Coordinates of C-alpha atoms and ligand atoms in Angstrom, one line a residue:
Chain A
M1 CA 15.3 -42.1 -8.6
L2 CA 18.2 -41.0 -6.4
R3 CA 19.6 -38.9 -9.2
R4 CA 16.4 -37.0 -9.5
L5 CA 16.4 -36.3 -5.8
S6 CA 20.0 -35.0 -5.9
E7 CA 19.1 -32.8 -8.8
R8 CA 16.4 -31.2 -6.9
I9 CA 18.4 -30.5 -3.7
N10 CA 21.4 -28.3 -4.2
A11 CA 24.4 -27.8 -1.9
T12 CA 23.4 -24.4 -0.5
D13 CA 20.0 -25.7 0.6
V14 CA 21.7 -28.5 2.5
V15 CA 24.2 -26.1 4.2
M16 CA 21.3 -23.8 5.1
F17 CA 19.3 -26.5 6.6
L18 CA 22.2 -27.8 8.6
I19 CA 22.9 -24.3 10.0
G20 CA 19.2 -23.8 10.8
G21 CA 18.9 -27.3 12.2
S22 CA 21.9 -26.9 14.5
I23 CA 20.6 -23.5 15.8
L24 CA 17.2 -25.0 16.5
A25 CA 18.9 -27.9 18.3
L26 CA 20.9 -25.5 20.4
V27 CA 17.8 -23.6 21.3
L28 CA 16.0 -26.8 22.3
V29 CA 18.9 -28.1 24.4
G30 CA 19.4 -24.8 26.0
S31 CA 15.7 -24.3 26.8
V32 CA 15.4 -27.8 28.3
A33 CA 18.6 -27.3 30.4
T34 CA 17.4 -23.9 31.7
L35 CA 13.9 -25.1 32.5
T36 CA 15.1 -28.3 34.3
S37 CA 17.7 -26.3 36.3
G38 CA 14.9 -24.4 38.0
K39 CA 17.1 -21.3 38.2
Y40 CA 14.3 -19.0 37.3
S41 CA 11.0 -18.8 39.2
A42 CA 7.6 -18.6 37.5
A43 CA 7.3 -15.0 38.5
Q44 CA 10.7 -14.2 36.8
W45 CA 9.5 -15.8 33.6
F46 CA 6.3 -13.8 33.8
D47 CA 8.4 -10.6 34.3
L48 CA 10.4 -11.4 31.2
I49 CA 7.3 -12.2 29.1
V50 CA 5.5 -8.9 30.1
F51 CA 8.7 -6.9 29.4
G52 CA 8.9 -8.7 26.0
V53 CA 5.3 -8.0 25.1
A54 CA 5.7 -4.3 26.1
L55 CA 8.9 -4.0 24.0
G56 CA 7.3 -5.9 21.2
G57 CA 4.4 -3.6 21.2
I58 CA 6.8 -0.7 20.7
Y59 CA 8.6 -2.5 17.9
A60 CA 5.2 -3.3 16.3
L61 CA 4.2 0.4 16.3
I62 CA 7.4 1.4 14.6
A63 CA 7.3 -1.6 12.2
L64 CA 3.9 -0.5 11.0
G65 CA 5.5 2.6 9.6
Y66 CA 8.1 0.6 7.7
T67 CA 5.6 -1.8 6.4
M68 CA 2.9 0.7 5.3
V69 CA 5.4 2.8 3.4
Y70 CA 6.8 -0.3 1.8
G71 CA 3.4 -1.5 0.9
I72 CA 2.6 1.7 -1.0
L73 CA 5.9 2.9 -2.3
R74 CA 7.9 -0.4 -2.4
M75 CA 10.8 1.4 -0.6
I76 CA 12.3 1.0 2.8
N77 CA 12.1 4.3 4.6
F78 CA 15.4 4.1 6.5
A79 CA 14.8 7.5 8.0
H80 CA 11.8 6.1 9.9
S81 CA 14.0 5.6 13.0
E82 CA 14.6 9.3 13.0
V83 CA 10.9 10.0 12.7
F84 CA 10.6 7.8 15.8
M85 CA 13.3 9.9 17.6
S86 CA 12.2 13.4 16.7
G87 CA 8.8 13.3 18.5
P88 CA 9.8 12.1 22.0
F89 CA 13.1 14.0 21.8
T90 CA 11.2 17.3 21.3
A91 CA 8.6 16.4 23.9
Y92 CA 11.4 15.8 26.4
F93 CA 11.7 19.5 27.0
L94 CA 8.0 19.7 27.9
A95 CA 8.2 16.6 30.1
D96 CA 11.4 17.9 31.8
A97 CA 10.0 21.3 32.5
W98 CA 6.8 19.9 34.0
G99 CA 8.8 17.3 35.8
R100 CA 10.9 20.0 37.6
S101 CA 7.9 22.2 38.4
G102 CA 6.0 19.2 39.9
F103 CA 3.1 19.8 37.5
L104 CA 3.8 16.3 36.0
D105 CA 3.2 14.4 39.2
E106 CA 0.1 16.5 40.1
N107 CA -1.6 16.0 36.7
P108 CA 0.0 12.9 35.2
V109 CA -2.9 12.2 32.8
V110 CA -3.1 15.6 31.3
C111 CA 0.7 15.8 31.0
L112 CA 1.0 12.4 29.4
L113 CA -1.7 13.3 26.9
A114 CA 0.1 16.5 26.1
I115 CA 3.4 14.7 25.7
F116 CA 1.9 12.1 23.4
V117 CA 0.1 14.8 21.3
L118 CA 3.3 16.9 21.0
A119 CA 5.5 13.9 20.1
M120 CA 3.1 12.4 17.6
A121 CA 2.6 15.8 16.0
I122 CA 6.4 16.4 15.6
S123 CA 7.0 12.9 14.3
L124 CA 4.1 13.2 11.9
I125 CA 5.4 16.5 10.6
V126 CA 8.9 15.1 10.1
A127 CA 7.5 12.1 8.3
V128 CA 5.4 14.3 6.0
L129 CA 8.3 16.6 5.2
L130 CA 10.4 13.6 4.4
E131 CA 7.9 12.4 1.9
R132 CA 7.4 15.8 0.3
I133 CA 11.0 16.9 0.1
A134 CA 13.0 13.7 -0.2
Y135 CA 10.8 11.0 -1.6
R136 CA 8.1 12.5 -3.8
P137 CA 10.6 14.0 -6.4
L138 CA 12.1 10.5 -6.7
R139 CA 8.8 8.6 -7.1
F140 CA 9.7 7.4 -10.6
A141 CA 13.4 7.1 -10.2
P142 CA 15.1 3.6 -10.1
R143 CA 14.4 1.9 -6.8
L144 CA 17.9 2.2 -5.5
V145 CA 17.8 6.0 -5.6
P146 CA 15.1 6.6 -3.0
L147 CA 16.7 4.0 -0.8
I148 CA 20.0 5.8 -0.7
T149 CA 18.2 9.1 -0.2
A150 CA 16.5 7.5 2.8
I151 CA 19.8 6.6 4.3
G152 CA 21.0 10.2 3.7
A153 CA 17.9 11.7 5.2
S154 CA 18.4 9.5 8.2
F155 CA 21.8 10.9 8.9
F156 CA 20.6 14.4 8.1
L157 CA 17.8 14.2 10.6
Q158 CA 20.1 12.6 13.3
Y159 CA 22.6 15.5 13.0
F160 CA 19.9 18.1 12.6
F161 CA 18.3 17.1 16.0
R162 CA 21.8 16.8 17.5
G163 CA 22.5 20.4 16.5
L164 CA 19.0 21.5 17.7
Y165 CA 18.9 19.8 21.1
G166 CA 22.5 18.8 21.8
P167 CA 24.5 15.6 21.7
N168 CA 23.8 14.4 25.3
I169 CA 21.6 11.6 26.4
K170 CA 18.8 13.2 28.3
P171 CA 16.9 11.5 31.2
Y172 CA 13.1 11.4 30.7
P173 CA 11.5 12.3 34.0
E174 CA 10.0 9.5 36.0
I175 CA 6.3 9.7 36.5
A176 CA 5.4 8.7 40.0
A177 CA 2.0 7.5 39.0
L178 CA 3.5 4.9 36.6
K179 CA 6.0 3.5 39.2
P180 CA 3.8 1.2 41.3
Y181 CA 3.2 -2.5 40.5
L182 CA 0.0 -4.3 40.0
R183 CA 0.4 -7.5 42.0
F184 CA -1.4 -10.8 42.0
G185 CA 0.3 -13.4 44.2
D186 CA 3.9 -13.7 43.2
F187 CA 3.3 -12.0 39.9
R188 CA 3.6 -8.3 39.2
I189 CA 3.4 -5.8 36.4
Q190 CA 4.6 -2.3 36.6
Y191 CA 2.0 0.4 35.6
V192 CA 4.3 1.8 33.0
Q193 CA 4.3 -1.6 31.3
I194 CA 0.5 -1.8 31.4
L195 CA 0.4 1.6 29.9
V196 CA 2.7 0.6 27.1
I197 CA 0.9 -2.6 26.3
V198 CA -2.6 -1.1 26.4
A199 CA -1.6 2.0 24.4
A200 CA 0.1 -0.2 21.7
A201 CA -2.9 -2.5 21.6
L202 CA -5.4 0.3 21.2
M203 CA -3.4 2.0 18.5
M204 CA -3.0 -1.2 16.5
A205 CA -6.7 -2.0 16.9
G206 CA -7.5 1.5 15.7
L207 CA -5.2 1.2 12.7
Q208 CA -6.7 -2.1 11.7
L209 CA -10.2 -0.5 11.9
I210 CA -9.1 2.4 9.7
V211 CA -7.5 0.2 7.1
Q212 CA -10.2 -2.4 6.9
R213 CA -13.4 -0.4 7.4
T214 CA -13.0 3.2 6.4
R215 CA -13.1 4.7 2.9
V216 CA -9.6 6.1 3.1
G217 CA -8.4 2.8 4.5
K218 CA -9.8 0.9 1.5
A219 CA -8.2 3.5 -0.7
M220 CA -4.9 2.9 1.0
R221 CA -5.2 -0.8 0.2
A222 CA -6.2 0.0 -3.4
V223 CA -3.2 2.4 -3.9
A224 CA -0.9 -0.2 -2.3
E225 CA -2.0 -2.7 -4.9
D226 CA -2.1 -0.5 -8.1
K227 CA -1.5 3.2 -8.1
Q228 CA -2.4 3.8 -11.7
T229 CA -5.8 2.0 -11.4
A230 CA -6.5 3.6 -8.1
A231 CA -6.1 7.0 -9.7
L232 CA -8.6 5.9 -12.4
M233 CA -11.1 5.4 -9.6
G234 CA -10.8 9.1 -8.6
I235 CA -8.4 8.4 -5.8
D236 CA -5.9 11.2 -5.2
V237 CA -2.9 8.9 -4.9
D238 CA -0.6 11.6 -3.6
S239 CA -2.9 12.4 -0.7
I240 CA -3.2 8.8 0.2
I241 CA 0.6 8.5 0.2
V242 CA 0.8 11.5 2.5
L243 CA -1.8 9.9 4.7
T244 CA 0.3 6.8 5.0
F245 CA 3.3 8.9 6.2
V246 CA 0.9 10.8 8.6
I247 CA -0.3 7.5 10.2
G248 CA 3.2 5.9 10.2
G249 CA 4.7 9.1 11.7
A250 CA 2.1 9.5 14.4
L251 CA 2.5 5.8 15.4
A252 CA 6.2 6.1 15.5
G253 CA 6.0 9.3 17.7
A254 CA 3.7 7.5 20.1
A255 CA 6.0 4.5 20.1
G256 CA 8.9 6.9 20.9
V257 CA 7.1 8.2 24.0
L258 CA 6.4 4.7 25.2
Y259 CA 10.0 3.8 24.7
A260 CA 11.1 6.9 26.6
L261 CA 8.7 6.1 29.4
M262 CA 10.1 2.6 29.6
F263 CA 13.8 3.3 29.3
R264 CA 13.7 6.8 30.6
Q265 CA 16.2 8.4 28.2
V266 CA 16.3 10.1 24.9
S267 CA 19.0 11.2 22.5
F268 CA 19.6 12.0 18.9
I269 CA 20.6 8.4 18.2
M270 CA 17.9 6.7 20.2
G271 CA 16.1 5.7 17.0
F272 CA 18.9 3.6 15.6
I273 CA 18.6 0.3 17.5
P274 CA 14.8 0.3 17.9
G275 CA 14.6 1.3 14.2
I276 CA 16.6 -1.7 13.0
K277 CA 14.7 -4.0 15.4
A278 CA 11.4 -2.7 14.1
F279 CA 12.6 -3.1 10.5
T280 CA 13.5 -6.7 11.4
A281 CA 10.1 -7.2 12.9
A282 CA 8.5 -5.9 9.7
V283 CA 10.5 -8.4 7.7
L284 CA 9.8 -11.1 10.2
G285 CA 6.1 -10.5 9.8
G286 CA 6.2 -10.1 6.0
I287 CA 7.1 -6.7 4.7
G288 CA 4.1 -4.8 3.4
N289 CA 1.7 -6.8 5.5
I290 CA 0.1 -4.8 8.4
P291 CA -1.0 -7.6 10.7
G292 CA 2.5 -9.1 9.9
A293 CA 4.2 -6.1 11.4
M294 CA 2.2 -6.4 14.6
V295 CA 2.9 -10.2 14.9
G296 CA 6.5 -9.7 14.0
G297 CA 7.0 -6.9 16.5
L298 CA 5.5 -8.9 19.4
F299 CA 7.4 -12.0 18.4
L300 CA 10.7 -10.2 18.3
G301 CA 10.1 -8.4 21.6
V302 CA 9.2 -11.6 23.4
I303 CA 12.1 -13.7 21.9
E304 CA 14.5 -10.9 22.7
S305 CA 13.3 -10.7 26.3
L306 CA 13.0 -14.4 26.9
G307 CA 15.7 -15.8 24.6
P308 CA 18.8 -15.0 26.5
S309 CA 17.6 -16.6 29.8
L310 CA 15.7 -19.4 28.1
F311 CA 18.0 -20.5 25.3
L312 CA 21.4 -19.4 26.5
D313 CA 21.5 -19.7 30.2
G314 CA 21.1 -23.4 30.2
L315 CA 24.1 -23.7 27.8
G316 CA 26.3 -22.1 30.5
I317 CA 26.9 -19.0 28.5
P318 CA 27.9 -16.2 30.9
A319 CA 25.9 -12.9 30.9
P320 CA 23.4 -14.1 28.3
Q321 CA 21.4 -10.8 28.4
Q322 CA 24.2 -9.1 26.5
L323 CA 23.5 -11.4 23.6
K324 CA 19.8 -10.4 23.1
D325 CA 20.6 -8.4 19.9
A326 CA 22.5 -11.4 18.6
I327 CA 19.4 -13.5 19.2
A328 CA 17.2 -11.0 17.5
F329 CA 19.3 -10.9 14.3
T330 CA 19.9 -14.6 14.3
L331 CA 16.1 -14.9 14.2
L332 CA 16.0 -12.5 11.3
V333 CA 18.6 -14.6 9.4
L334 CA 16.7 -17.8 10.1
V335 CA 13.5 -16.3 8.8
L336 CA 15.2 -15.1 5.7
I337 CA 16.5 -18.5 5.1
F338 CA 13.5 -20.6 5.8
R339 CA 10.6 -18.2 5.0
P340 CA 11.8 -15.2 3.0
S341 CA 8.3 -13.9 2.7
G342 CA 8.0 -13.5 6.5
I343 CA 5.6 -15.1 8.9
L344 CA 2.4 -13.7 7.3
G345 CA 3.7 -12.5 4.0
E346 CA 2.8 -14.0 0.7
K347 CA 5.7 -15.1 -1.5
L348 CA 7.4 -12.1 -2.9
A349 CA 7.7 -13.7 -6.3
E350 CA 3.9 -13.8 -6.4
K351 CA 3.6 -10.1 -6.0
K352 CA 4.0 -8.0 -9.0
A353 CA 6.2 -5.6 -7.0
Chain B
M1 CA -20.4 20.7 -29.9
A2 CA -18.8 17.4 -29.2
M3 CA -18.8 16.3 -25.6
L4 CA -15.3 14.8 -25.7
Q5 CA -12.9 16.4 -28.1
V6 CA -9.4 15.1 -28.7
N7 CA -7.4 17.5 -30.9
D8 CA -4.1 16.5 -32.5
I9 CA -2.5 14.8 -29.4
H10 CA 1.1 13.5 -29.4
S11 CA 2.1 11.1 -26.6
Y12 CA 5.5 9.6 -26.0
Y13 CA 6.9 6.7 -24.0
G14 CA 10.4 8.1 -23.4
H15 CA 11.6 8.5 -27.0
I16 CA 8.9 6.4 -28.5
H17 CA 6.4 8.6 -30.4
A18 CA 3.3 6.5 -29.7
L19 CA 0.6 8.9 -30.7
K20 CA 1.4 11.1 -33.8
G21 CA -1.5 13.5 -33.8
I22 CA -4.7 11.7 -32.9
S23 CA -8.0 13.7 -33.3
L24 CA -11.4 12.3 -32.5
T25 CA -14.7 13.4 -31.1
V26 CA -17.4 11.7 -29.1
D27 CA -20.9 13.3 -29.0
K28 CA -23.3 13.0 -26.2
G29 CA -25.2 9.7 -26.3
E30 CA -23.0 8.1 -28.9
I31 CA -21.0 4.8 -28.9
V32 CA -17.8 5.5 -30.7
T33 CA -15.3 2.8 -31.4
L34 CA -11.6 2.9 -31.9
I35 CA -10.2 -0.1 -33.8
G36 CA -6.7 -1.0 -34.7
A37 CA -4.1 -3.7 -34.7
N38 CA -1.9 -4.6 -31.7
G39 CA 0.4 -1.8 -30.7
A40 CA -1.5 0.8 -32.9
G41 CA -1.9 3.1 -29.9
K42 CA -5.5 2.5 -28.7
T43 CA -4.7 2.0 -25.1
T44 CA -2.2 4.9 -25.2
T45 CA -5.1 7.1 -26.5
L46 CA -7.3 6.2 -23.6
K47 CA -4.4 6.7 -21.1
T48 CA -3.8 10.1 -22.5
I49 CA -7.5 11.1 -22.2
S50 CA -7.7 9.8 -18.7
G51 CA -4.6 11.7 -17.6
T52 CA -2.5 8.6 -16.8
M53 CA -0.2 10.0 -19.5
H54 CA 0.1 13.6 -20.5
P55 CA 0.3 14.6 -24.2
R56 CA 3.3 16.6 -25.3
H57 CA 1.2 18.5 -27.8
G58 CA -2.5 18.8 -28.4
A59 CA -5.7 19.5 -26.5
I60 CA -8.4 17.4 -24.9
T61 CA -11.7 19.1 -23.9
L62 CA -14.7 17.8 -22.1
D63 CA -17.8 20.0 -22.6
G64 CA -15.4 22.7 -23.9
E65 CA -13.2 22.6 -20.8
H66 CA -9.5 21.7 -21.2
I67 CA -8.6 18.5 -19.2
E68 CA -5.2 17.7 -20.7
G69 CA -2.6 18.1 -18.0
L70 CA -5.1 17.4 -15.1
P71 CA -4.2 14.5 -12.8
P72 CA -6.3 11.4 -13.4
H73 CA -8.4 11.6 -10.3
A74 CA -9.5 15.1 -11.3
I75 CA -10.5 13.9 -14.8
V76 CA -12.5 11.1 -13.2
M77 CA -14.3 13.7 -11.1
R78 CA -15.2 15.7 -14.2
G79 CA -17.0 12.7 -15.6
I80 CA -14.7 10.3 -17.6
G81 CA -14.7 6.8 -16.2
Q82 CA -12.6 3.9 -17.5
S83 CA -12.4 0.2 -17.4
P84 CA -8.7 -0.2 -18.2
E85 CA -7.0 -2.8 -20.4
G86 CA -6.5 -6.0 -18.5
R87 CA -9.3 -5.3 -16.0
K88 CA -7.0 -4.3 -13.2
I89 CA -9.2 -5.5 -10.4
F90 CA -8.0 -4.9 -6.9
G91 CA -7.3 -8.5 -6.0
A92 CA -7.1 -8.0 -2.2
L93 CA -10.3 -6.0 -2.0
T94 CA -13.7 -7.6 -2.0
V95 CA -16.1 -7.2 -4.9
Q96 CA -18.1 -4.7 -2.9
E97 CA -14.9 -2.8 -1.9
N98 CA -13.8 -2.6 -5.5
L99 CA -17.1 -1.0 -6.4
E100 CA -16.9 1.4 -3.5
M101 CA -13.5 2.5 -4.8
G102 CA -15.2 3.5 -8.1
A103 CA -17.3 5.9 -6.1
Y104 CA -14.4 7.1 -4.1
A105 CA -14.5 10.7 -5.2
R106 CA -18.3 11.0 -4.9
T107 CA -20.1 12.4 -1.9
D108 CA -23.7 12.0 -2.9
K109 CA -24.5 8.9 -0.8
P110 CA -28.1 8.2 -2.0
A111 CA -26.9 8.4 -5.7
I112 CA -24.0 6.1 -4.9
A113 CA -26.4 3.5 -3.4
R114 CA -28.6 3.8 -6.4
D115 CA -25.7 3.2 -8.7
L116 CA -24.6 0.2 -6.6
D117 CA -28.1 -1.3 -7.0
F118 CA -27.9 -0.6 -10.7
V119 CA -24.6 -2.4 -11.1
F120 CA -25.9 -5.4 -9.1
T121 CA -29.0 -5.6 -11.3
L122 CA -26.9 -5.3 -14.4
F123 CA -24.5 -8.0 -13.1
P124 CA -26.4 -10.3 -10.7
R125 CA -23.3 -12.5 -10.6
L126 CA -21.5 -9.7 -8.7
A127 CA -24.3 -9.3 -6.2
E128 CA -23.9 -13.0 -5.3
R129 CA -20.2 -12.5 -4.8
K130 CA -20.2 -9.2 -2.9
F131 CA -17.8 -10.4 -0.2
Q132 CA -15.5 -12.5 -2.4
L133 CA -12.0 -11.2 -3.0
G134 CA -11.6 -9.6 -6.4
G135 CA -8.5 -11.7 -7.1
T136 CA -10.5 -14.9 -6.8
L137 CA -13.1 -14.0 -9.5
S138 CA -13.1 -15.7 -12.9
G139 CA -12.0 -13.7 -15.9
G140 CA -15.5 -13.0 -17.0
E141 CA -16.6 -11.9 -13.5
Q142 CA -13.5 -9.7 -13.3
Q143 CA -14.6 -8.0 -16.5
M144 CA -18.0 -7.4 -15.1
L145 CA -16.5 -6.0 -12.0
A146 CA -14.2 -3.7 -14.0
M147 CA -17.2 -2.4 -15.9
G148 CA -19.2 -2.1 -12.7
R149 CA -16.4 -0.3 -11.0
A150 CA -16.1 2.2 -13.9
L151 CA -19.9 2.7 -13.7
M152 CA -19.6 3.6 -10.0
T153 CA -17.7 6.7 -11.0
H154 CA -21.0 7.7 -12.6
P155 CA -19.3 8.7 -15.8
R156 CA -20.7 10.9 -18.5
V157 CA -18.2 9.3 -20.9
L158 CA -17.4 5.7 -20.2
M159 CA -14.2 4.4 -21.8
L160 CA -13.9 0.6 -22.2
D161 CA -10.5 -0.9 -23.2
E162 CA -11.2 -4.3 -24.8
P163 CA -14.0 -5.4 -22.5
S164 CA -14.5 -8.7 -24.4
M165 CA -10.8 -9.8 -24.2
G166 CA -10.4 -13.4 -23.3
L167 CA -14.0 -14.2 -22.8
A168 CA -16.1 -17.1 -24.0
P169 CA -18.5 -16.2 -26.9
V170 CA -21.6 -16.3 -24.7
L171 CA -20.0 -13.8 -22.3
V172 CA -18.8 -11.6 -25.2
E173 CA -22.4 -11.5 -26.3
A174 CA -23.5 -10.5 -22.8
I175 CA -20.9 -7.8 -22.5
F176 CA -21.9 -6.2 -25.8
E177 CA -25.6 -6.3 -24.8
T178 CA -24.6 -4.6 -21.6
I179 CA -22.8 -1.9 -23.5
Q180 CA -25.9 -1.2 -25.6
K181 CA -28.1 -1.2 -22.6
L182 CA -25.9 1.3 -20.8
N183 CA -25.9 3.5 -23.9
Q184 CA -29.7 3.4 -24.1
E185 CA -29.8 4.6 -20.6
G186 CA -27.8 7.6 -21.5
T187 CA -24.1 6.8 -21.0
T188 CA -21.8 8.0 -23.8
I189 CA -19.2 5.3 -24.6
L190 CA -15.8 5.2 -26.2
L191 CA -15.1 1.6 -27.0
I192 CA -11.8 -0.1 -27.9
E193 CA -12.1 -3.5 -29.4
Q194 CA -10.0 -6.2 -31.1
N195 CA -13.4 -7.7 -32.0
A196 CA -14.0 -5.1 -34.8
A197 CA -17.1 -6.9 -36.1
K198 CA -18.9 -6.7 -32.8
A199 CA -17.7 -3.2 -32.1
L200 CA -19.0 -1.9 -35.4
Q201 CA -22.3 -3.5 -34.8
V202 CA -23.0 -1.6 -31.6
A203 CA -21.2 1.7 -32.4
K204 CA -22.6 4.6 -34.3
R205 CA -19.2 5.8 -35.5
G206 CA -15.7 4.5 -35.6
Y207 CA -12.1 5.5 -36.0
V208 CA -9.3 3.2 -37.4
I209 CA -5.9 3.8 -35.8
E210 CA -2.6 2.6 -37.3
T211 CA 0.8 3.2 -35.7
G212 CA -0.3 6.2 -33.8
Q213 CA -2.4 7.9 -36.4
I214 CA -6.1 7.9 -37.4
V215 CA -6.2 6.5 -40.9
L216 CA -10.0 6.3 -41.4
Q217 CA -13.1 7.6 -39.7
D218 CA -16.7 7.2 -40.7
T219 CA -20.1 5.9 -39.5
A220 CA -20.0 2.3 -38.3
E221 CA -22.1 1.2 -41.3
N222 CA -19.7 2.7 -43.8
L223 CA -16.7 1.3 -42.0
R224 CA -18.2 -2.2 -42.2
K225 CA -18.3 -1.8 -45.9
S226 CA -14.9 -0.2 -46.4
E227 CA -12.3 -2.4 -48.0
L228 CA -9.5 -1.5 -45.5
V229 CA -11.6 -2.5 -42.6
R230 CA -12.9 -5.6 -44.2
K231 CA -9.5 -6.8 -45.1
A232 CA -7.5 -5.8 -42.1
Y233 CA -10.0 -6.0 -39.2
L234 CA -12.9 -8.2 -40.3
G235 CA -10.7 -10.9 -41.7
E236 CA -12.6 -11.0 -45.0
M237 CA -10.7 -11.7 -48.2
Ligands
LIG1 N1 4.9 1.5 -21.1 C1 5.3 1.6 -22.4 N2 6.6 1.9 -22.6 C2 7.1 1.9 -23.9 N3 6.4 1.7 -25.0 C3 5.1 1.4 -24.8 C4 4.5 1.4 -23.5 N4 3.2 1.1 -23.6 C5 3.0 1.0 -24.9 N5 4.1 1.2 -25.6 C6 4.2 1.2 -27.1 O1 3.3 2.2 -27.6 C7 2.6 1.6 -28.8 C8 1.1 1.7 -28.6 O2 0.8 0.8 -27.6 P1 -0.7 0.7 -27.1 O3 -0.7 -0.1 -25.8 O4 -1.4 2.0 -27.1 O5 -1.3 -0.3 -28.2 P2 -2.8 -0.9 -28.4 O6 -3.3 -0.3 -29.6 O7 -3.6 -0.7 -27.2 O8 -2.5 -2.4 -28.6 P3 -3.2 -3.7 -28.1 O9 -4.3 -4.0 -29.0 O10 -2.1 -4.8 -28.2 O11 -3.6 -3.5 -26.7 C9 3.2 0.2 -29.0 O12 4.2 0.3 -30.0 C10 3.8 -0.1 -27.6 O13 4.9 -1.0 -27.8
LIG2 MG1 -4.3 -1.9 -25.8

């Protein structure tokens, strides 16, 4: 009896569970200590949660690009972070010019729309070119080849835009209309955060509608499942793949503008950290799974925002906010240990991949 | 002139020379069957006709127009529909969505609705399970869905790759009845079967393929009598 049990449990499993268990225990102890210390007010917690949801919404929009491309091509598009950067970085010049002339504050709605449209268009074009030039010729190459190409394309795009627009971090203009706070009692939300949350929610709902209800959306799901059979149904697989990059690119461009509005700066490397975070979010949710990317993004955003204060402050760790990235990636490692398929993903082994 | 004409095609998997000069014709309104042992090249022939693979040599024409070299979706649009080997149902799509995918390249909405009704009357089982995911259907139901989905392309030539594979005898019977019924309603059919006896009952003509070559072709009646077919494919001594 005992021997059977010991045969089924191997040493790595035990070590993994011990690591996971102690991290969970730390998180619990830290949270309880923070909450009982009463150092943070309810309004402060609310601030952190709202910030986390807004950030998570941005992660989710980027993560959708990773997950949709993975779903269809079974590759990680590592250049997606540069797709995210290219749009808002280009739109910066429009925003900056309008900001200086005062046009931005006179017509914030028109200007914001124009900035979104321009950024989404540029990101979309970069994404489509990437597919056409870098990935399509490698469609039937071994899987490592497009992966390495993606990393190369990522660096190429970073330095291309560095050459084009310069190496400096550029300040996105502040839009006066987005500065005020909506207040109710002690609680408050800044308009810009409302914009980010609403815009992200609308785009995700729109995407879900397209994928579930429309003809091309169903074709995208069919192609993701089996390209050869989809083609036998009369589906032009190449055009569906292009469409996937179009949608992923446009969402990344929009996410980039939201990011620029929230953090008010752009640069040629602005995509790196959010890109990795969004990739993490996609894996958290279950790579290839669209609702998973949305859940994973929100989850990561909230944990990253709340985590340092909630988990670490109570443990007496100084300047816990600086450890937010450590928390994000610890979370990734934990998920990979305990649920490799992600929160909503099916077991990878069950997929034919 | 033959509706579908395959002329001396050679297909390769890398260095493997899988089809070594296959020629066959299918006339309008016929059921033609292609029989052969495992690995003979039956599926490869269908893949080459449907554009999933391109032949290195040879020509394929539909109503006199060359289709070899076209991408598969363009060949579907010209009127060749296929129920592939192993059914290949979209497991994460519902029965209805699977059928809609068959009609993907079509724009004639009223005709699509008519064909959908036709498929549902042909296979009432599918109508009952419209909103069930394809992956949760039984094997027989999946086979019906695969045929229904191919019919939704509104093919002039319907290619069926082992439609009775893995089905209980009652269902095999039902599938063959459906094939005959479709044919009576005007669909031209190219049928691949392991079950040579059954195939030769419904077909008008047949081809026997061995290691990538046609070794015999005749009317179904003559093939049933031929010694080669009786020994190798009908299991008679
Ligand atoms: N993807 C592939 N790569 C390499 N060789 C292949 C591939 N598919 C088929 N072959 C080879 O090509 C030959 C013909 O295969 P094909 O699938 O056409 O046979 P089949 O007549 O359909 O057999 P079955 O009755 O078993 O389905 C076989 O020798 C097979 O091993
Ligand atoms: Mg076969």
